[in-house]
């Protein structure tokens, strides 16, 4: 097999394209391939597809393709330009590359695959591309994915906030609970942030939303009430956020008690923070004995912890009525605990009870969004904190948006 035939097969080239020359430079670990069109090739206008005559050839261009073994491989061609009576002089599109790119479609897809697996700097090292080229690929892929994305409003939404760059700045993320994708990322966590998402849809479309999982966060509640018809029955205060409210109360009790004990030289609570916050079964094996011992010493923190743990049972009920009965008993216990952070957490829950109980109708939690959150956390770590807010958003869409990111050959040739 001749080298030109080999590369015609490897590149999947079809007439009118053919390979003129293949050059291997072993010293430079490089293969260069020149592509040209066969004589007498027929052309059509890339705009209107009518048959048109050849006009001239553009300057030679170069595209990086997938490597040949260890050799970086470049394709070269002078793309023909045609003259259309309606559209004037136009350059025909190469079957191996999109317009205006320095990479072939194959290489672009490989870069996208690699970018999904590691951070941009890692990609530059693995592929010998520059940071701007690799990041440019992310931006292009996301722009393409968002342009292709069909307009749809998920039936089950999860809304969550995510801190950005550790400066008490937040992004609001709207997720599709069924598909586990981030549908929308918007700055801040105010009412306006979430309303920006809802405003893209008509009231009829918004009426189709079945449930929205939210944090007990007033601006999100207000936005959802303003835009989603029947919101009172559809808002579900997310299990994890509800539990977090009580966890925070436990932590407050622990801090207060630790201060008092420490003043007396009692260090029992030192280093125990996460033992009280974890679910009972998640306390690590090697700390269980220690935890049992401190738990058995009749501390306020131990009582707060028991109240927190018992609330978890609430979500195990099959019927809302039973769960409501359970909550009433739990509420009595919590509000008679004489632990003021626990009392006020219980009151917060009581005030939001109606939409905590909607869980038993919709069975919706932010669990998918929480899963996504750990993915987003990874995205943040990969990007060393993203100083640039737009980059952060772009990376979230790239990794979590469920978008169709890959290039496709243009129809015309
Ligand atoms: Zn035309």
mmCIF file of C-alpha atoms and ligand atoms in Angstrom, residues 45 47-48 50 84 86-87, ligand 1:
data_model
loop_
_atom_site.group_PDB
_atom_site.id
_atom_site.type_symbol
_atom_site.label_atom_id
_atom_site.label_comp_id
_atom_site.label_asym_id
_atom_site.label_seq_id
_atom_site.Cartn_x
_atom_site.Cartn_y
_atom_site.Cartn_z
ATOM 1 C CA UNK A 45 -21.994 26.977 -3.438
ATOM 2 C CA UNK A 47 -24.612 28.808 0.806
ATOM 3 C CA UNK A 48 -27.244 27.739 -1.734
ATOM 4 C CA UNK A 50 -26.240 25.238 -6.646
ATOM 5 C CA UNK A 84 -21.836 31.860 -7.106
ATOM 6 C CA UNK A 86 -25.987 35.018 -6.000
ATOM 7 C CA UNK A 87 -23.466 34.714 -3.142
HETATM 8 ZN ZN1 LIG B 1 -24.906 30.506 -3.714
#
